[in-house]
Coordinates of N, CA and C in Angstrom, one line a residue:
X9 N -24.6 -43.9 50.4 CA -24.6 -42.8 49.5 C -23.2 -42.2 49.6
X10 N -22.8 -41.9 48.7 CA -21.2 -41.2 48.4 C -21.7 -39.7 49.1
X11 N -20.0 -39.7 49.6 CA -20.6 -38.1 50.0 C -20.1 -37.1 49.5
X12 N -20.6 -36.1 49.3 CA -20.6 -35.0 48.7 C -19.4 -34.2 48.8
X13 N -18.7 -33.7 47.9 CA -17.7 -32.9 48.1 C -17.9 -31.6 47.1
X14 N -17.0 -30.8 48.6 CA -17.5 -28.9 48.4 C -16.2 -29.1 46.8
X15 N -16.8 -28.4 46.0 CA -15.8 -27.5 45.0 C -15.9 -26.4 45.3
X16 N -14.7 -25.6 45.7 CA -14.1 -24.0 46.2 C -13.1 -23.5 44.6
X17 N -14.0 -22.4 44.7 CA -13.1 -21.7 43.7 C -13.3 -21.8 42.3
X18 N -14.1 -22.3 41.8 CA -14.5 -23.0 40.4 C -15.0 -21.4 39.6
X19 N -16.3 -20.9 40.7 CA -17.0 -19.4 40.2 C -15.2 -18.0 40.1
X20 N -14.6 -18.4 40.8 CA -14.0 -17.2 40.9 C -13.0 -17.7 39.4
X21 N -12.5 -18.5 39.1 CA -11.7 -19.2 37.7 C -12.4 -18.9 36.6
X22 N -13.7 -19.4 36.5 CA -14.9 -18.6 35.2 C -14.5 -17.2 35.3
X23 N -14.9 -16.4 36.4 CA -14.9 -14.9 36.6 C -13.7 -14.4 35.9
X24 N -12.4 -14.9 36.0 CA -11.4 -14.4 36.1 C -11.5 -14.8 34.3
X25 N -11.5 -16.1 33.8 CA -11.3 -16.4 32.6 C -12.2 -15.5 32.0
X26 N -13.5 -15.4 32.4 CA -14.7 -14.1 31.6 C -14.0 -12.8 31.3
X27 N -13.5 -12.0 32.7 CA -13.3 -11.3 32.6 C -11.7 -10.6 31.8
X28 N -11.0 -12.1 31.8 CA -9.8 -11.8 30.5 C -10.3 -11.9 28.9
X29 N -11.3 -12.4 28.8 CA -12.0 -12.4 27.5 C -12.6 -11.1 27.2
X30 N -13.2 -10.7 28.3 CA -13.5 -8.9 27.9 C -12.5 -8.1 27.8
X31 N -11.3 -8.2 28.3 CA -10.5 -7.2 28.0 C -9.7 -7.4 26.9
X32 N -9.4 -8.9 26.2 CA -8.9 -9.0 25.0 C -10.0 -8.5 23.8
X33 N -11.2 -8.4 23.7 CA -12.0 -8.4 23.3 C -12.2 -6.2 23.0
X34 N -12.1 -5.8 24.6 CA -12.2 -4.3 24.3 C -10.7 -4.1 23.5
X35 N -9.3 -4.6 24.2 CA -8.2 -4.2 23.2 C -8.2 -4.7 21.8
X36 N -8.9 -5.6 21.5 CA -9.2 -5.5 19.8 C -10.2 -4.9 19.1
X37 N -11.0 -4.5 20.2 CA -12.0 -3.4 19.2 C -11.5 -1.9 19.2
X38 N -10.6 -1.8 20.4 CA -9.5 -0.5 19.9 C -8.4 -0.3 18.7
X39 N -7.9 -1.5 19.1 CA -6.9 -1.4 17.7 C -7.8 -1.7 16.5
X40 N -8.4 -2.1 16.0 CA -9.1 -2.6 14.9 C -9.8 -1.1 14.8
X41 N -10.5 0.1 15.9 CA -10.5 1.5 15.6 C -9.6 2.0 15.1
X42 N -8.7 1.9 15.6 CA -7.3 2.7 15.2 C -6.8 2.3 13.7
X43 N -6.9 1.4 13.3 CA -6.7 0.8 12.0 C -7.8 1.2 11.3
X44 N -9.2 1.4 11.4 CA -9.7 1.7 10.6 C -9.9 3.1 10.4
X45 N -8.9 4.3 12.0 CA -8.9 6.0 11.6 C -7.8 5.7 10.3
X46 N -6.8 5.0 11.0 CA -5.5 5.7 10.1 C -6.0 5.0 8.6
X47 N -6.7 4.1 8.2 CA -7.3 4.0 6.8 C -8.2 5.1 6.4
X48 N -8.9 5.5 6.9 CA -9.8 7.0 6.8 C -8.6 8.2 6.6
X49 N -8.1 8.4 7.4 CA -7.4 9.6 7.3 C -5.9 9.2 5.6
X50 N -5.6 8.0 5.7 CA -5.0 8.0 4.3 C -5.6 7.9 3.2
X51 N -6.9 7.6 3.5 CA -7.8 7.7 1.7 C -8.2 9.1 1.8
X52 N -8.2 10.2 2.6 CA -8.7 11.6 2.9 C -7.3 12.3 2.2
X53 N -6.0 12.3 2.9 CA -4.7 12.6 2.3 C -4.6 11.9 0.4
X54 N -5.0 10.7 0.4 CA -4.7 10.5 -0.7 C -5.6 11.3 -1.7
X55 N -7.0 11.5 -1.4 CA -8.0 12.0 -2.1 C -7.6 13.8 -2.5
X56 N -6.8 14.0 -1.1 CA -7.1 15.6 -1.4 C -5.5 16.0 -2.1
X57 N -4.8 15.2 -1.8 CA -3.3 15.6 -2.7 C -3.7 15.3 -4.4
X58 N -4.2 14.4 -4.6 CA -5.3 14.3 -6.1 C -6.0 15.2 -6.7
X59 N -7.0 16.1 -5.6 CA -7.5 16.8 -6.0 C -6.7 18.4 -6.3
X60 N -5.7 18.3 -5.4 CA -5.1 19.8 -5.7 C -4.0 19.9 -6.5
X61 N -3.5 18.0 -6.6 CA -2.5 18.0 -8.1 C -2.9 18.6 -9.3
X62 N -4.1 17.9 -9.2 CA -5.6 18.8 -10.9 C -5.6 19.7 -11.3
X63 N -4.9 21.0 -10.1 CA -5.3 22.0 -10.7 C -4.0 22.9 -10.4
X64 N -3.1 22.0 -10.3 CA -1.7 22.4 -9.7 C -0.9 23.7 -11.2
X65 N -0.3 24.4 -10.7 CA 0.2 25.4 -11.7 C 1.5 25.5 -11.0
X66 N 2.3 25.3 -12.5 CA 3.6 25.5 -12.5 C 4.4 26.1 -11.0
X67 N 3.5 27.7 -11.2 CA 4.1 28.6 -10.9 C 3.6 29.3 -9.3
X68 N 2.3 28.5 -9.3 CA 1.1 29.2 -8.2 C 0.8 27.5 -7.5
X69 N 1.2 27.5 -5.8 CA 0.3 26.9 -5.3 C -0.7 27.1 -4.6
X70 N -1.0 28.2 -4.2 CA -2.2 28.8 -3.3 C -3.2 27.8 -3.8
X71 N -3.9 28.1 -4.7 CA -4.9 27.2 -4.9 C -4.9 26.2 -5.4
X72 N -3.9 25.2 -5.3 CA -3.6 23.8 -5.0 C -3.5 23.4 -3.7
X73 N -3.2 24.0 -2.7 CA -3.9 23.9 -1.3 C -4.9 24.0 -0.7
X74 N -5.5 24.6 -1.0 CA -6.5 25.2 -0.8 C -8.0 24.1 -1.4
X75 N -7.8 23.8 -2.4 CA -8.5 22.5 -3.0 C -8.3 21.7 -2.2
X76 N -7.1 21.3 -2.1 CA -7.0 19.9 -1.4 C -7.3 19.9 0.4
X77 N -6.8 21.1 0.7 CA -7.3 21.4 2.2 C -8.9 21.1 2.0
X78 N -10.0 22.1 1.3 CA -11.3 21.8 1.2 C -11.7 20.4 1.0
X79 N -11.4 19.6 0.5 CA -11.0 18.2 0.0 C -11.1 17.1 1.3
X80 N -9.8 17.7 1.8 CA -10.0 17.0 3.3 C -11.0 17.0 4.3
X81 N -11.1 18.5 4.6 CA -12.0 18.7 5.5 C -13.5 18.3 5.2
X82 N -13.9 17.9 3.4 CA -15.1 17.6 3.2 C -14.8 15.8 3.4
X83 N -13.7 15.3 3.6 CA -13.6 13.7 3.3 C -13.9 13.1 4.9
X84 N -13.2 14.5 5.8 CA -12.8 14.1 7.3 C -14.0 14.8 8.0
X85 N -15.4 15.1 7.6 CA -16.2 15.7 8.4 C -16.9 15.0 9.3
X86 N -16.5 13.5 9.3 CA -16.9 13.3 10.4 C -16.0 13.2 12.1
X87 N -15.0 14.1 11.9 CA -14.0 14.7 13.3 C -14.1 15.6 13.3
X88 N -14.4 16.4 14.4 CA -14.2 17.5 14.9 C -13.2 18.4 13.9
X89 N -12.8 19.6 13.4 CA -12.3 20.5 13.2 C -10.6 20.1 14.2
X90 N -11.1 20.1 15.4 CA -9.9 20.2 16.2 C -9.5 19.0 16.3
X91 N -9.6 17.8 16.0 CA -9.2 16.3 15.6 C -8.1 16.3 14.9
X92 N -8.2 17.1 13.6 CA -7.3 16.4 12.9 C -6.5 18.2 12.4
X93 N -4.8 17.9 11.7 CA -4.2 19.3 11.7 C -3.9 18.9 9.9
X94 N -4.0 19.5 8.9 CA -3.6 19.5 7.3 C -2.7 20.1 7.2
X95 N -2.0 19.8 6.3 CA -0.7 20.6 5.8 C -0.1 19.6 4.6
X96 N -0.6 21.0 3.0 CA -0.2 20.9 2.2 C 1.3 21.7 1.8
X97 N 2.2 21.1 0.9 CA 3.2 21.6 0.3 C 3.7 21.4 -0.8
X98 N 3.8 22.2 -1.9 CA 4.1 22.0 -3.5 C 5.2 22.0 -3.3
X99 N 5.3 20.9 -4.6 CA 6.8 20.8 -4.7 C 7.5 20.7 -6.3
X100 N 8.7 19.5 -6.3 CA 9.1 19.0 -7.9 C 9.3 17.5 -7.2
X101 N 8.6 16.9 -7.9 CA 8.8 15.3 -8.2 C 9.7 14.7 -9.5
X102 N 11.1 14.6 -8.7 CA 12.0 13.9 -10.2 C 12.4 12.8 -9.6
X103 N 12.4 11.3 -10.1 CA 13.1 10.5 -9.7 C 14.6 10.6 -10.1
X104 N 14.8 11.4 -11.3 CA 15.8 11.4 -12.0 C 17.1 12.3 -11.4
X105 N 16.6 12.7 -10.1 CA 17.8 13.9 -10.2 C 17.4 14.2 -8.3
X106 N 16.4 13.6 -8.0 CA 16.6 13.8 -6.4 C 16.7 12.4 -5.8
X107 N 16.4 12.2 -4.7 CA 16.9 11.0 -3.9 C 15.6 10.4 -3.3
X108 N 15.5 9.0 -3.3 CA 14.6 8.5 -3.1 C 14.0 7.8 -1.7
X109 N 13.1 7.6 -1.1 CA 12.4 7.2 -1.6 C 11.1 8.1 -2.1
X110 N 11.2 9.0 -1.7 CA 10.0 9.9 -1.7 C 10.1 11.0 -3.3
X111 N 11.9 11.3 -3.6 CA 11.9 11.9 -5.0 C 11.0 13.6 -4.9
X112 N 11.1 13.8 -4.0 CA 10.4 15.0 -3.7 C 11.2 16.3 -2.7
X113 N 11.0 17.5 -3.8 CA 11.6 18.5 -3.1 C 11.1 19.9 -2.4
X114 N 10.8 19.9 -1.8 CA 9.8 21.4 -1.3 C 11.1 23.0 -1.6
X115 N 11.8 22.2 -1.7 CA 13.2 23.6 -2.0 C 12.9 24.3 -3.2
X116 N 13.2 25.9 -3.2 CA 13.5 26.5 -3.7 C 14.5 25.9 -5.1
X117 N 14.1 26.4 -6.4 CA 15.3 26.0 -7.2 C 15.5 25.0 -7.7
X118 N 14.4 23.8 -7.3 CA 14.4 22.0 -7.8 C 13.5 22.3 -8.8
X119 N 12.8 23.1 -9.6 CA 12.4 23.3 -10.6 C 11.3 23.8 -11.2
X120 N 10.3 23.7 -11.8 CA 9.0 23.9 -11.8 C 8.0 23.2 -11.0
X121 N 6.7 23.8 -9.8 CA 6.1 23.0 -9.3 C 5.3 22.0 -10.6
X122 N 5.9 20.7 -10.1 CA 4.7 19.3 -10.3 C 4.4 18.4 -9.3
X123 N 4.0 18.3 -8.5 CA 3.3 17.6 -7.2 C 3.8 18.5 -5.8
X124 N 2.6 17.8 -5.5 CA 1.8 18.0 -3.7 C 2.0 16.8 -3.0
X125 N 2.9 17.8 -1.4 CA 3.0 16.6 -0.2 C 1.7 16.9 0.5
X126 N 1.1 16.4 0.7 CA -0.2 16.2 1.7 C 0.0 15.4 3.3
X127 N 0.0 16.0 4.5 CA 0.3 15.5 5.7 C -0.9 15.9 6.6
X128 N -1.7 14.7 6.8 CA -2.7 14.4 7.8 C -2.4 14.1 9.1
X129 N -2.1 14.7 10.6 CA -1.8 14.3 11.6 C -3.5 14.2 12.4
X130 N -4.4 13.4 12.5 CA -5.3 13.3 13.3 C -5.4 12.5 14.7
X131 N -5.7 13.2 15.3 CA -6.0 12.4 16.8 C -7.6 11.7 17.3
X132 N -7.5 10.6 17.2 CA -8.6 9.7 17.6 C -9.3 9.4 18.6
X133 N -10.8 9.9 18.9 CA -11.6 9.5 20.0 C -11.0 8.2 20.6
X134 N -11.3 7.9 22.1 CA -11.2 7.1 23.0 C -12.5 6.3 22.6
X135 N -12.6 5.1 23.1 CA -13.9 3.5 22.4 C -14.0 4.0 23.9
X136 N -13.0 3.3 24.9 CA -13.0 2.9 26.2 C -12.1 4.2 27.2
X137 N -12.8 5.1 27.3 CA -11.4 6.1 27.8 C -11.6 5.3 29.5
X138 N -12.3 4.7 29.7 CA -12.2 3.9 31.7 C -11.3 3.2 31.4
X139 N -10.4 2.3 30.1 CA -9.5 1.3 30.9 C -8.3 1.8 31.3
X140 N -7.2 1.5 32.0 CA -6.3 2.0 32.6 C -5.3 2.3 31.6
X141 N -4.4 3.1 31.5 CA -3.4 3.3 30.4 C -4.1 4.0 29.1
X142 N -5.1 4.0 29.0 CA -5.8 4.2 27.6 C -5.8 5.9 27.1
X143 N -4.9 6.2 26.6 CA -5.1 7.7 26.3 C -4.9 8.2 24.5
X144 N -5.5 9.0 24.2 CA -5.8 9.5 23.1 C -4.6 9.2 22.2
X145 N -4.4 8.8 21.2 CA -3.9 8.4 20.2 C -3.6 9.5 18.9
X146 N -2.5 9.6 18.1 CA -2.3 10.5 17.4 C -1.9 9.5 16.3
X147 N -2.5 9.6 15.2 CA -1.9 9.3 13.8 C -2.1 10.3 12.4
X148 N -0.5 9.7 12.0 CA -0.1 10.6 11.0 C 0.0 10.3 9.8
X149 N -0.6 10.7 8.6 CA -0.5 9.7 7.7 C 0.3 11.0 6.5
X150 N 0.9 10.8 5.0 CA 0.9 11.5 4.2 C 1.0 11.0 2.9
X151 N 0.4 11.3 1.7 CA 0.6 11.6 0.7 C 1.4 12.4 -0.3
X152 N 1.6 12.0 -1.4 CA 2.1 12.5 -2.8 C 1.3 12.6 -4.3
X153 N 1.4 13.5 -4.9 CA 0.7 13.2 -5.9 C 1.3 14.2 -7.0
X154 N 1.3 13.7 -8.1 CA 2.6 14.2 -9.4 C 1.0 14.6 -10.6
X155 N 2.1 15.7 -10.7 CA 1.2 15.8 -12.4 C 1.9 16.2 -13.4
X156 N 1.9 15.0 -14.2 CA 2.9 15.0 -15.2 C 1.8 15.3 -16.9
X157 N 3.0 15.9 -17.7 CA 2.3 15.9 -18.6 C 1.8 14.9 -19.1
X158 N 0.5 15.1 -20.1 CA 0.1 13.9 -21.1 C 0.7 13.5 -21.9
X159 N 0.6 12.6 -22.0 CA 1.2 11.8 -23.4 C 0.4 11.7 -24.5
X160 N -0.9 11.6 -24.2 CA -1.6 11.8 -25.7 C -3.1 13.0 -24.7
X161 N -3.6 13.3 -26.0 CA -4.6 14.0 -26.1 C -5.9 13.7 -26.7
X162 N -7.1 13.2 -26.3 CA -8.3 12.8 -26.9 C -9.2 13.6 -26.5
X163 N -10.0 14.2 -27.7 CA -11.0 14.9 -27.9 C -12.1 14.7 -28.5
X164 N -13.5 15.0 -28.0 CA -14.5 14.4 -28.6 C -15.2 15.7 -29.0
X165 N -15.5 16.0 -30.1 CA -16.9 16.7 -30.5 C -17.7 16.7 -30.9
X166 N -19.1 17.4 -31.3 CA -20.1 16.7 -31.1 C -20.2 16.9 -33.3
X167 N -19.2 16.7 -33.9 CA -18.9 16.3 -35.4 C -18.3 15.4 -35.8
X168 N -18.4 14.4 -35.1 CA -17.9 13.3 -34.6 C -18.5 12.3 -35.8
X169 N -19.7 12.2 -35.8 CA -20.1 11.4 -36.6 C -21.3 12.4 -37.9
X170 N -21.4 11.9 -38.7 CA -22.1 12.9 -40.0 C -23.5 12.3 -39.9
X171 N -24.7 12.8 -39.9 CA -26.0 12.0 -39.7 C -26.6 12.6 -41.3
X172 N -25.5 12.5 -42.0 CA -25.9 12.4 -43.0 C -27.0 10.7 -43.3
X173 N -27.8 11.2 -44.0 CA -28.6 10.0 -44.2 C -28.0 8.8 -45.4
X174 N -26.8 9.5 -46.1 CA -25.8 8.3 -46.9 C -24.5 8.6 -46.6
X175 N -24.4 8.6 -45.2 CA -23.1 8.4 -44.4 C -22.7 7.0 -44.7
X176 N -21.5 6.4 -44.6 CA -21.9 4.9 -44.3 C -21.8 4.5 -42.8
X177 N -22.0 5.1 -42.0 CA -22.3 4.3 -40.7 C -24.0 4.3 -40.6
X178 N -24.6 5.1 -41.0 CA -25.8 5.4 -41.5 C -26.8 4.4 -42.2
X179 N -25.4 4.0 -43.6 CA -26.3 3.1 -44.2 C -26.3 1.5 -43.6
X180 N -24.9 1.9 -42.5 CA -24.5 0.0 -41.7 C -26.0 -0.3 -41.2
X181 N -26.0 0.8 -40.4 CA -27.2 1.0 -38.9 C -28.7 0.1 -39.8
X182 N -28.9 0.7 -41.0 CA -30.2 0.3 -42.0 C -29.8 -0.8 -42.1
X183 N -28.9 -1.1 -42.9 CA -28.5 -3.0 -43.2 C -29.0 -4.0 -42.1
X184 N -28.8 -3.4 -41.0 CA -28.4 -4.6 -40.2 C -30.2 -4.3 -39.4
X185 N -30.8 -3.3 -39.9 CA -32.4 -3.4 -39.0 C -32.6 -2.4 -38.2
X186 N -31.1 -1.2 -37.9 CA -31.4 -0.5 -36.7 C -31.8 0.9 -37.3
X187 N -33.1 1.5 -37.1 CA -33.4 2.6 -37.1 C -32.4 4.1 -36.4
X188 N -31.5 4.6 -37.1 CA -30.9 5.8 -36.6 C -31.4 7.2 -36.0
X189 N -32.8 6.7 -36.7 CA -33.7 8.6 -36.2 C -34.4 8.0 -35.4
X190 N -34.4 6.7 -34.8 CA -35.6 6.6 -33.7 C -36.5 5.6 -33.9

């Protein structure tokens, strides 16, 4: 009968390979957190600089911050209050006459307010706060948002159409089978 030979060290090589698989495994379910705050906190900035552009006035930003602050805090309710810090600022958006890439001026004197900077700095729960090195994370994200006049104007009221009974959209509706009163 052949004889038997010890294998030393085989369990401790698994162990070690196991246990490098858990830790590449926890550092990608952190980063892949982290990438999915700072996507939350930019559709939150983007949502709320949108919402306070809407109602943006020339002359008055108070309550174009103030929207968009509420805005955020209803997009970002699932952080703490103390998580994350907002800060809106009206401005003038010209490509034509400031410098780019952003085209935006918070100064005095650049013209009539049309757009909002929106700046989200939030700080991110720990997944794993026991691995070593691992400490709280800060991301910053910001937005722009312009409101420019319309180019056209569409209005609907409700004399829109004539229900006159020898309208001719009236008399189409009959031709073709379709009852208009029901």
């Amino acid at each position: 009968a052949p004889a038997r030979r010890r294998v030393r060290g085989t369990v401790i090589v698994n162990a070690v390979v196991a246990m490098l698989l858990v830790l590449v495994v926890l550092i990608g379910t952190e980063l892949g957190y982290l990438f999915y705050m700072k996507r939350e906190l930019q559709m939150a900035a983007d949502l709320s600089a949108l919402a306070g552009t809407q109602i943006l006035k020339p002359t008055n930003c108070a309550t174009a911050s103030d929207v968009a602050s509420t805005n955020a805090t209803n997009n970002l309710s699932f952080l703490a209050p103390a998580q994350f810090q907002f800060k809106a600022t009206c401005g003038v958006w010209n490509p034509a006459t400031l410098p780019g890439p952003k085209y935006f001026s918070s100064g005095a004197g650049a013209g009539a307010i049309n757009a909002l900077h929106v700046e989200i700095t939030g700080s991110t729960a720990l997944l794993f706060p026991n691995i070593g090195g691992n400490s709280v994370r800060t991301l910053k994200v910001e937005a722009y948002a312009v409101k420019d006049t319309p180019l056209a104007v569409f209005s609907v009221g409700s004399k829109l159409v004539d229900i006159n009974p020898e309208a001719p959209l009236i008399s189409l509706l009959k031709f073709v089978g379709v009852d208009p009163n029901g």
